[in-house]
Amino acid sequence: MAEKPFLYDQWYVCARSPEIVHDVMARRICGVPLVFYRKADGAIAALDDRCPHRKYPLSQGVLRGDDIECGYHGIRFRPDGRCASIPAQEDIPGGFSARAFPVVEKNQLVYVWMGDAAKADQTLVPDFFENSDADWAPARDYLRIEANWQIILDNLLDLTHLTFVHKSTLASPGIQENPLVVTVEGDTVRARREMLNVPPAPIFKTIRAFNGNIDRYQNITFTPPNHVHIKVEAKPAGLADDPDRVHHVVMNHLTPETARTTHYFWSISRRMRIDEPAMTELLGRLNRMAFEEDAVILRRQQEMIDADTEGSPLVNLAADKQVNEARRILRRKFAAEAGA
Ligand code: FES
Ligand SMILES: [Fe+2]
């Protein structure tokens, strides 16, 4: 694991759009306590939650129009962090402000930039269009995981665990038996596994009445620092073109809360039967069930890593090829930030 726990010059998913309303919401990102709220014009403000006066949490205060009023001595701050008023004095000392963080909203996700605001380039925000496009039907949710974000990344990039961890949903023969073809293009790592003529995993039988074996495909894309996009397809074995094929994507965003806890924003969005709310509910529920199984594994794994006072390294095997490529890119980014 890299020595420094977080990269800062990055856009991090910090909320799902509906979570942020015209009210204060506290959430810690990369160890930093933040307060979020939506302004009257719909834009989102993000400030350091520690009031610059005496460090009382601003999230314990109230909104006054688009300003936030600290609940301790009533000092008000504007959405850009500048102090608006101090009850006990007329003059506002120069430079007295709360730190504001750049925020962007895209595809029903809210992103915050945790590093140097001058580098917060909005064109770097990834495009998870399946979360908001009219041709797709997403189920979205959130899970807080008691583990470091990088071991969750490992979990998503090595899906050989499906066979052992997700027996009631995603497991089927054909996963270990077929190679994962890994390619690296710049900072993106892609991996594809084709599983031809295999029995359907339980989740596929729930989605569609398959009579026999299926052809199953996994396409996993890692985008630094913490996004994993998994495209899943399945059709009756040997059928060349199947308009009714199972086709969905699972999008995962692993935002560090602390070095030992992670905000796990996920969605499962499908391209088939998009006008069936019951299908949205079902896929969301099955996915949640699987991710709750991961959460238990990851918490136990983190406890054991913490208990290893000698810090012996993790071991990489053949199935960790994509994991290794992703970690290599992250190490490069950590080094670049340290150098800067
Ligand atoms: S601590 Fe916020 S106003 Fe004093
Ligand atoms: Fe899993």
GROMACS .gro file of C-alpha atoms and ligand atoms in nm:
model
  345
    1MET     CA    1   0.000   0.000   0.000
    2ALA     CA    2   0.124   0.348  -0.075
    3GLU     CA    3   0.271   0.533   0.222
    4LYS     CA    4   0.040   0.834   0.196
    5PRO     CA    5  -0.323   0.741   0.244
    6PHE     CA    6  -0.485   0.977  -0.007
    7LEU     CA    7  -0.436   1.158  -0.333
    8TYR     CA    8  -0.569   1.512  -0.303
    9ASP     CA    9  -0.561   1.664  -0.652
   10GLN     CA   10  -0.859   1.454  -0.762
   11TRP     CA   11  -1.233   1.481  -0.805
   12TYR     CA   12  -1.397   1.259  -0.543
   13VAL     CA   13  -1.759   1.154  -0.542
   14CYS     CA   14  -1.885   1.299  -0.215
   15ALA     CA   15  -2.262   1.248  -0.246
   16ARG     CA   16  -2.547   1.144  -0.469
   17SER     CA   17  -2.728   1.451  -0.604
   18PRO     CA   18  -3.054   1.412  -0.405
   19GLU     CA   19  -2.862   1.391  -0.078
   20ILE     CA   20  -2.768   1.759  -0.089
   21VAL     CA   21  -3.059   1.995  -0.033
   22HIS     CA   22  -3.093   2.346   0.110
   23ASP     CA   23  -2.970   2.227   0.448
   24VAL     CA   24  -2.635   2.141   0.603
   25MET     CA   25  -2.485   1.797   0.550
   26ALA     CA   26  -2.160   1.687   0.715
   27ARG     CA   27  -1.932   1.431   0.553
   28ARG     CA   28  -1.563   1.360   0.597
   29ILE     CA   29  -1.364   1.316   0.274
   30CYS     CA   30  -0.996   1.213   0.273
   31GLY     CA   31  -0.991   1.274   0.647
   32VAL     CA   32  -1.117   1.633   0.611
   33PRO     CA   33  -1.451   1.722   0.776
   34LEU     CA   34  -1.664   1.903   0.519
   35VAL     CA   35  -2.007   2.065   0.526
   36PHE     CA   36  -2.219   2.069   0.212
   37TYR     CA   37  -2.538   2.254   0.122
   38ARG     CA   38  -2.733   2.353  -0.186
   39LYS     CA   39  -2.778   2.723  -0.257
   40ALA     CA   40  -3.098   2.887  -0.379
   41ASP     CA   41  -2.973   2.871  -0.740
   42GLY     CA   42  -2.919   2.494  -0.710
   43ALA     CA   43  -2.539   2.505  -0.702
   44ILE     CA   44  -2.361   2.328  -0.418
   45ALA     CA   45  -2.131   2.481  -0.158
   46ALA     CA   46  -1.862   2.279   0.019
   47LEU     CA   47  -1.672   2.427   0.314
   48ASP     CA   48  -1.430   2.298   0.570
   49ASP     CA   49  -1.660   2.198   0.855
   50ARG     CA   50  -1.426   2.347   1.116
   51CYS     CA   51  -1.529   2.704   1.184
   52PRO     CA   52  -1.212   2.915   1.150
   53HIS     CA   53  -1.298   3.098   1.477
   54ARG     CA   54  -1.287   2.816   1.734
   55LYS     CA   55  -1.326   2.503   1.519
   56TYR     CA   56  -1.684   2.434   1.617
   57PRO     CA   57  -1.852   2.227   1.339
   58LEU     CA   58  -2.025   2.460   1.094
   59SER     CA   59  -2.260   2.170   1.018
   60GLN     CA   60  -2.411   2.229   1.364
   61GLY     CA   61  -2.516   2.576   1.250
   62VAL     CA   62  -2.798   2.694   1.025
   63LEU     CA   63  -2.835   2.844   0.677
   64ARG     CA   64  -2.928   3.211   0.644
   65GLY     CA   65  -3.016   3.241   0.278
   66ASP     CA   66  -2.705   3.116   0.099
   67ASP     CA   67  -2.479   3.184   0.398
   68ILE     CA   68  -2.404   2.948   0.684
   69GLU     CA   69  -2.416   3.070   1.043
   70CYS     CA   70  -2.196   2.899   1.300
   71GLY     CA   71  -2.394   2.762   1.593
   72TYR     CA   72  -2.138   2.873   1.852
   73HIS     CA   73  -2.082   3.253   1.820
   74GLY     CA   74  -2.301   3.322   1.519
   75ILE     CA   75  -2.033   3.417   1.266
   76ARG     CA   76  -2.163   3.388   0.910
   77PHE     CA   77  -1.977   3.265   0.604
   78ARG     CA   78  -2.063   3.291   0.237
   79PRO     CA   79  -2.072   2.984   0.008
   80ASP     CA   80  -1.724   3.077  -0.118
   81GLY     CA   81  -1.597   3.075   0.241
   82ARG     CA   82  -1.558   3.451   0.289
   83CYS     CA   83  -1.680   3.579   0.625
   84ALA     CA   84  -2.009   3.768   0.586
   85SER     CA   85  -2.056   3.900   0.940
   86ILE     CA   86  -1.936   3.875   1.298
   87PRO     CA   87  -2.202   3.950   1.563
   88ALA     CA   88  -1.959   4.094   1.817
   89GLN     CA   89  -1.765   4.331   1.587
   90GLU     CA   90  -1.807   4.552   1.282
   91ASP     CA   91  -1.480   4.490   1.101
   92ILE     CA   92  -1.399   4.159   0.943
   93PRO     CA   93  -1.027   4.082   0.967
   94GLY     CA   94  -0.864   4.044   0.624
   95GLY     CA   95  -0.833   3.682   0.514
   96PHE     CA   96  -1.071   3.555   0.782
   97SER     CA   97  -1.259   3.283   0.597
   98ALA     CA   98  -1.353   2.918   0.589
   99ARG     CA   99  -1.181   2.706   0.327
  100ALA     CA  100  -1.411   2.640   0.031
  101PHE     CA  101  -1.373   2.338  -0.197
  102PRO     CA  102  -1.458   2.321  -0.570
  103VAL     CA  103  -1.770   2.113  -0.641
  104VAL     CA  104  -1.914   1.973  -0.964
  105GLU     CA  105  -2.235   1.782  -1.019
  106LYS     CA  106  -2.254   1.531  -1.302
  107ASN     CA  107  -2.460   1.218  -1.378
  108GLN     CA  108  -2.649   1.244  -1.045
  109LEU     CA  109  -2.320   1.242  -0.856
  110VAL     CA  110  -2.155   1.526  -0.667
  111TYR     CA  111  -1.777   1.556  -0.689
  112VAL     CA  112  -1.547   1.757  -0.463
  113TRP     CA  113  -1.184   1.855  -0.536
  114MET     CA  114  -0.974   1.799  -0.224
  115GLY     CA  115  -0.643   1.945  -0.342
  116ASP     CA  116  -0.514   2.271  -0.484
  117ALA     CA  117  -0.824   2.457  -0.606
  118ALA     CA  118  -0.624   2.616  -0.888
  119LYS     CA  119  -0.585   2.270  -1.041
  120ALA     CA  120  -0.955   2.177  -1.022
  121ASP     CA  121  -1.012   2.121  -1.393
  122GLN     CA  122  -1.379   2.032  -1.453
  123THR     CA  123  -1.293   1.848  -1.775
  124LEU     CA  124  -1.126   1.583  -1.557
  125VAL     CA  125  -1.458   1.477  -1.403
  126PRO     CA  126  -1.534   1.130  -1.540
  127ASP     CA  127  -1.852   1.067  -1.738
  128PHE     CA  128  -2.065   0.789  -1.589
  129PHE     CA  129  -2.350   0.861  -1.827
  130GLU     CA  130  -2.531   0.533  -1.753
  131ASN     CA  131  -2.632   0.698  -1.423
  132SER     CA  132  -2.839   0.966  -1.591
  133ASP     CA  133  -2.895   0.878  -1.958
  134ALA     CA  134  -3.259   0.823  -2.066
  135ASP     CA  135  -3.175   0.486  -2.224
  136TRP     CA  136  -3.059   0.344  -1.895
  137ALA     CA  137  -3.239   0.252  -1.571
  138PRO     CA  138  -3.020   0.292  -1.263
  139ALA     CA  139  -3.058   0.174  -0.904
  140ARG     CA  140  -2.822   0.377  -0.686
  141ASP     CA  141  -2.709   0.334  -0.330
  142TYR     CA  142  -2.438   0.395  -0.073
  143LEU     CA  143  -2.253   0.177   0.174
  144ARG     CA  144  -2.001   0.281   0.437
  145ILE     CA  145  -1.722   0.026   0.454
  146GLU     CA  146  -1.481  -0.017   0.741
  147ALA     CA  147  -1.177  -0.069   0.525
  148ASN     CA  148  -0.918   0.129   0.335
  149TRP     CA  149  -1.032   0.230  -0.014
  150GLN     CA  150  -0.744   0.052  -0.186
  151ILE     CA  151  -0.836  -0.292  -0.056
  152ILE     CA  152  -1.191  -0.235  -0.181
  153LEU     CA  153  -1.041  -0.148  -0.517
  154ASP     CA  154  -0.853  -0.480  -0.509
  155ASN     CA  155  -1.181  -0.656  -0.436
  156LEU     CA  156  -1.353  -0.508  -0.741
  157LEU     CA  157  -1.061  -0.570  -0.972
  158ASP     CA  158  -1.025  -0.938  -0.882
  159LEU     CA  159  -1.366  -1.093  -0.944
  160THR     CA  160  -1.246  -1.448  -0.884
  161HIS     CA  161  -1.392  -1.387  -0.537
  162LEU     CA  162  -1.747  -1.406  -0.682
  163THR     CA  163  -1.732  -1.786  -0.667
  164PHE     CA  164  -1.661  -1.791  -0.294
  165VAL     CA  165  -1.818  -1.477  -0.154
  166HIS     CA  166  -2.134  -1.428  -0.362
  167LYS     CA  167  -2.274  -1.779  -0.384
  168SER     CA  168  -2.638  -1.670  -0.385
  169THR     CA  169  -2.602  -1.400  -0.650
  170LEU     CA  170  -2.301  -1.385  -0.880
  171ALA     CA  171  -2.124  -1.722  -0.853
  172SER     CA  172  -2.114  -1.972  -1.137
  173PRO     CA  173  -1.861  -2.209  -1.292
  174GLY     CA  174  -1.646  -2.043  -1.559
  175ILE     CA  175  -1.494  -1.754  -1.369
  176GLN     CA  176  -1.166  -1.907  -1.253
  177GLU     CA  177  -1.147  -2.126  -1.563
  178ASN     CA  178  -1.131  -1.837  -1.807
  179PRO     CA  179  -0.846  -1.589  -1.838
  180LEU     CA  180  -0.876  -1.221  -1.762
  181VAL     CA  181  -0.732  -1.025  -2.052
  182VAL     CA  182  -0.579  -0.706  -1.913
  183THR     CA  183  -0.486  -0.401  -2.118
  184VAL     CA  184  -0.346  -0.067  -2.005
  185GLU     CA  185  -0.403   0.253  -2.197
  186GLY     CA  186  -0.258   0.560  -2.030
  187ASP     CA  187  -0.411   0.571  -1.682
  188THR     CA  188  -0.698   0.336  -1.766
  189VAL     CA  189  -0.682  -0.037  -1.696
  190ARG     CA  190  -0.930  -0.264  -1.874
  191ALA     CA  191  -0.990  -0.630  -1.815
  192ARG     CA  192  -1.221  -0.862  -2.003
  193ARG     CA  193  -1.329  -1.213  -1.922
  194GLU     CA  194  -1.540  -1.424  -2.157
  195MET     CA  195  -1.718  -1.721  -2.008
  196LEU     CA  196  -1.874  -1.921  -2.292
  197ASN     CA  197  -2.129  -2.195  -2.242
  198VAL     CA  198  -2.146  -2.176  -1.862
  199PRO     CA  199  -2.442  -2.230  -1.627
  200PRO     CA  200  -2.613  -1.899  -1.540
  201ALA     CA  201  -2.527  -1.741  -1.203
  202PRO     CA  202  -2.832  -1.699  -0.976
  203ILE     CA  203  -2.865  -1.327  -1.056
  204PHE     CA  204  -2.905  -1.400  -1.429
  205LYS     CA  205  -3.181  -1.652  -1.366
  206THR     CA  206  -3.362  -1.389  -1.163
  207ILE     CA  207  -3.339  -1.133  -1.441
  208ARG     CA  208  -3.430  -1.363  -1.728
  209ALA     CA  209  -3.564  -1.717  -1.772
  210PHE     CA  210  -3.257  -1.883  -1.922
  211ASN     CA  211  -3.327  -2.245  -2.014
  212GLY     CA  212  -2.972  -2.365  -2.054
  213ASN     CA  213  -2.615  -2.246  -2.048
  214ILE     CA  214  -2.517  -1.889  -2.123
  215ASP     CA  215  -2.231  -1.685  -2.265
  216ARG     CA  216  -2.128  -1.442  -1.996
  217TYR     CA  217  -1.898  -1.140  -2.032
  218GLN     CA  218  -1.730  -0.913  -1.778
  219ASN     CA  219  -1.560  -0.590  -1.882
  220ILE     CA  220  -1.393  -0.411  -1.594
  221THR     CA  221  -1.252  -0.061  -1.634
  222PHE     CA  222  -1.044   0.110  -1.367
  223THR     CA  223  -1.018   0.490  -1.381
  224PRO     CA  224  -0.794   0.649  -1.120
  225PRO     CA  225  -0.803   0.717  -0.845
  226ASN     CA  226  -1.105   0.516  -0.734
  227HIS     CA  227  -1.362   0.433  -1.003
  228VAL     CA  228  -1.444   0.082  -1.121
  229HIS     CA  229  -1.694   0.036  -1.403
  230ILE     CA  230  -1.809  -0.321  -1.463
  231LYS     CA  231  -2.008  -0.403  -1.774
  232VAL     CA  232  -2.196  -0.730  -1.759
  233GLU     CA  233  -2.357  -0.912  -2.050
  234ALA     CA  234  -2.521  -1.253  -2.080
  235LYS     CA  235  -2.711  -1.434  -2.353
  236PRO     CA  236  -2.809  -1.791  -2.435
  237ALA     CA  237  -2.493  -1.985  -2.520
  238GLY     CA  238  -2.399  -1.969  -2.887
  239LEU     CA  239  -2.667  -1.717  -2.987
  240ALA     CA  240  -2.494  -1.467  -3.213
  241ASP     CA  241  -2.718  -1.164  -3.175
  242ASP     CA  242  -2.965  -1.142  -2.891
  243PRO     CA  243  -3.162  -0.817  -2.852
  244ASP     CA  244  -3.291  -0.940  -2.515
  245ARG     CA  245  -2.946  -1.009  -2.376
  246VAL     CA  246  -2.877  -0.920  -2.014
  247HIS     CA  247  -2.689  -0.593  -2.026
  248HIS     CA  248  -2.605  -0.381  -1.725
  249VAL     CA  249  -2.319  -0.188  -1.574
  250VAL     CA  250  -2.212  -0.167  -1.211
  251MET     CA  251  -2.040   0.161  -1.127
  252ASN     CA  252  -1.834   0.187  -0.812
  253HIS     CA  253  -1.678   0.497  -0.657
  254LEU     CA  254  -1.464   0.440  -0.347
  255THR     CA  255  -1.411   0.770  -0.172
  256PRO     CA  256  -1.186   0.764   0.133
  257GLU     CA  257  -1.354   0.888   0.448
  258THR     CA  258  -1.045   0.815   0.657
  259ALA     CA  259  -0.749   0.584   0.597
  260ARG     CA  260  -0.957   0.305   0.751
  261THR     CA  261  -1.310   0.381   0.627
  262THR     CA  262  -1.460   0.437   0.284
  263HIS     CA  263  -1.772   0.592   0.135
  264TYR     CA  264  -1.882   0.340  -0.124
  265PHE     CA  265  -2.114   0.501  -0.382
  266TRP     CA  266  -2.249   0.249  -0.627
  267SER     CA  267  -2.512   0.209  -0.892
  268ILE     CA  268  -2.633  -0.070  -1.114
  269SER     CA  269  -2.783   0.052  -1.437
  270ARG     CA  270  -2.935  -0.159  -1.710
  271ARG     CA  271  -3.004  -0.126  -2.079
  272MET     CA  272  -3.284  -0.387  -2.088
  273ARG     CA  273  -3.642  -0.368  -1.955
  274ILE     CA  274  -3.579  -0.012  -1.847
  275ASP     CA  275  -3.946   0.073  -1.794
  276GLU     CA  276  -3.995  -0.186  -1.518
  277PRO     CA  277  -3.952  -0.031  -1.171
  278ALA     CA  278  -3.976  -0.378  -1.015
  279MET     CA  279  -3.662  -0.476  -1.207
  280THR     CA  280  -3.482  -0.166  -1.076
  281GLU     CA  281  -3.578  -0.261  -0.723
  282LEU     CA  282  -3.474  -0.625  -0.774
  283LEU     CA  283  -3.133  -0.550  -0.924
  284GLY     CA  284  -3.066  -0.290  -0.656
  285ARG     CA  285  -3.155  -0.537  -0.385
  286LEU     CA  286  -2.944  -0.823  -0.525
  287ASN     CA  287  -2.648  -0.592  -0.575
  288ARG     CA  288  -2.680  -0.454  -0.223
  289MET     CA  289  -2.688  -0.809  -0.089
  290ALA     CA  290  -2.363  -0.890  -0.271
  291PHE     CA  291  -2.190  -0.569  -0.159
  292GLU     CA  292  -2.290  -0.627   0.202
  293GLU     CA  293  -2.114  -0.962   0.173
  294ASP     CA  294  -1.805  -0.778   0.049
  295ALA     CA  295  -1.831  -0.528   0.335
  296VAL     CA  296  -1.795  -0.808   0.593
  297ILE     CA  297  -1.495  -0.960   0.413
  298LEU     CA  298  -1.328  -0.620   0.379
  299ARG     CA  299  -1.378  -0.525   0.744
  300ARG     CA  300  -1.227  -0.854   0.858
  301GLN     CA  301  -0.941  -0.817   0.613
  302GLN     CA  302  -0.870  -0.462   0.737
  303GLU     CA  303  -0.869  -0.584   1.098
  304MET     CA  304  -0.605  -0.844   1.011
  305ILE     CA  305  -0.394  -0.594   0.816
  306ASP     CA  306  -0.408  -0.362   1.118
  307ALA     CA  307  -0.312  -0.651   1.348
  308ASP     CA  308  -0.004  -0.725   1.141
  309THR     CA  309   0.242  -0.505   1.328
  310GLU     CA  310   0.531  -0.618   1.105
  311GLY     CA  311   0.348  -0.489   0.799
  312SER     CA  312   0.432  -0.788   0.581
  313PRO     CA  313   0.328  -0.722   0.221
  314LEU     CA  314   0.025  -0.867   0.043
  315VAL     CA  315   0.105  -1.134  -0.214
  316ASN     CA  316   0.015  -1.094  -0.581
  317LEU     CA  317  -0.098  -1.393  -0.785
  318ALA     CA  318  -0.212  -1.439  -1.144
  319ALA     CA  319  -0.563  -1.307  -1.078
  320ASP     CA  320  -0.417  -0.986  -0.941
  321LYS     CA  321  -0.291  -0.865  -1.278
  322GLN     CA  322  -0.545  -0.586  -1.304
  323VAL     CA  323  -0.499  -0.505  -0.936
  324ASN     CA  324  -0.125  -0.465  -0.992
  325GLU     CA  325  -0.168  -0.242  -1.295
  326ALA     CA  326  -0.411  -0.019  -1.105
  327ARG     CA  327  -0.179   0.002  -0.805
  328ARG     CA  328   0.113   0.085  -1.034
  329ILE     CA  329  -0.081   0.382  -1.173
  330LEU     CA  330  -0.176   0.493  -0.822
  331ARG     CA  331   0.186   0.470  -0.705
  332ARG     CA  332   0.284   0.691  -0.996
  333LYS     CA  333   0.017   0.945  -0.899
  334PHE     CA  334   0.121   0.940  -0.533
  335ALA     CA  335   0.482   0.998  -0.639
  336ALA     CA  336   0.379   1.285  -0.868
  337GLU     CA  337   0.182   1.454  -0.587
  338ALA     CA  338   0.465   1.405  -0.340
  339GLY     CA  339   0.706   1.558  -0.592
  340ALA     CA  340   0.478   1.854  -0.652
  341FES     S1  341  -1.658   2.873   1.669
  341FES    FE1  342  -1.777   2.938   1.503
  341FES     S2  343  -1.839   3.135   1.556
  341FES    FE2  344  -1.710   3.077   1.715
  342FE      FE  345  -1.777  -0.874  -0.435
   0.00000   0.00000   0.00000
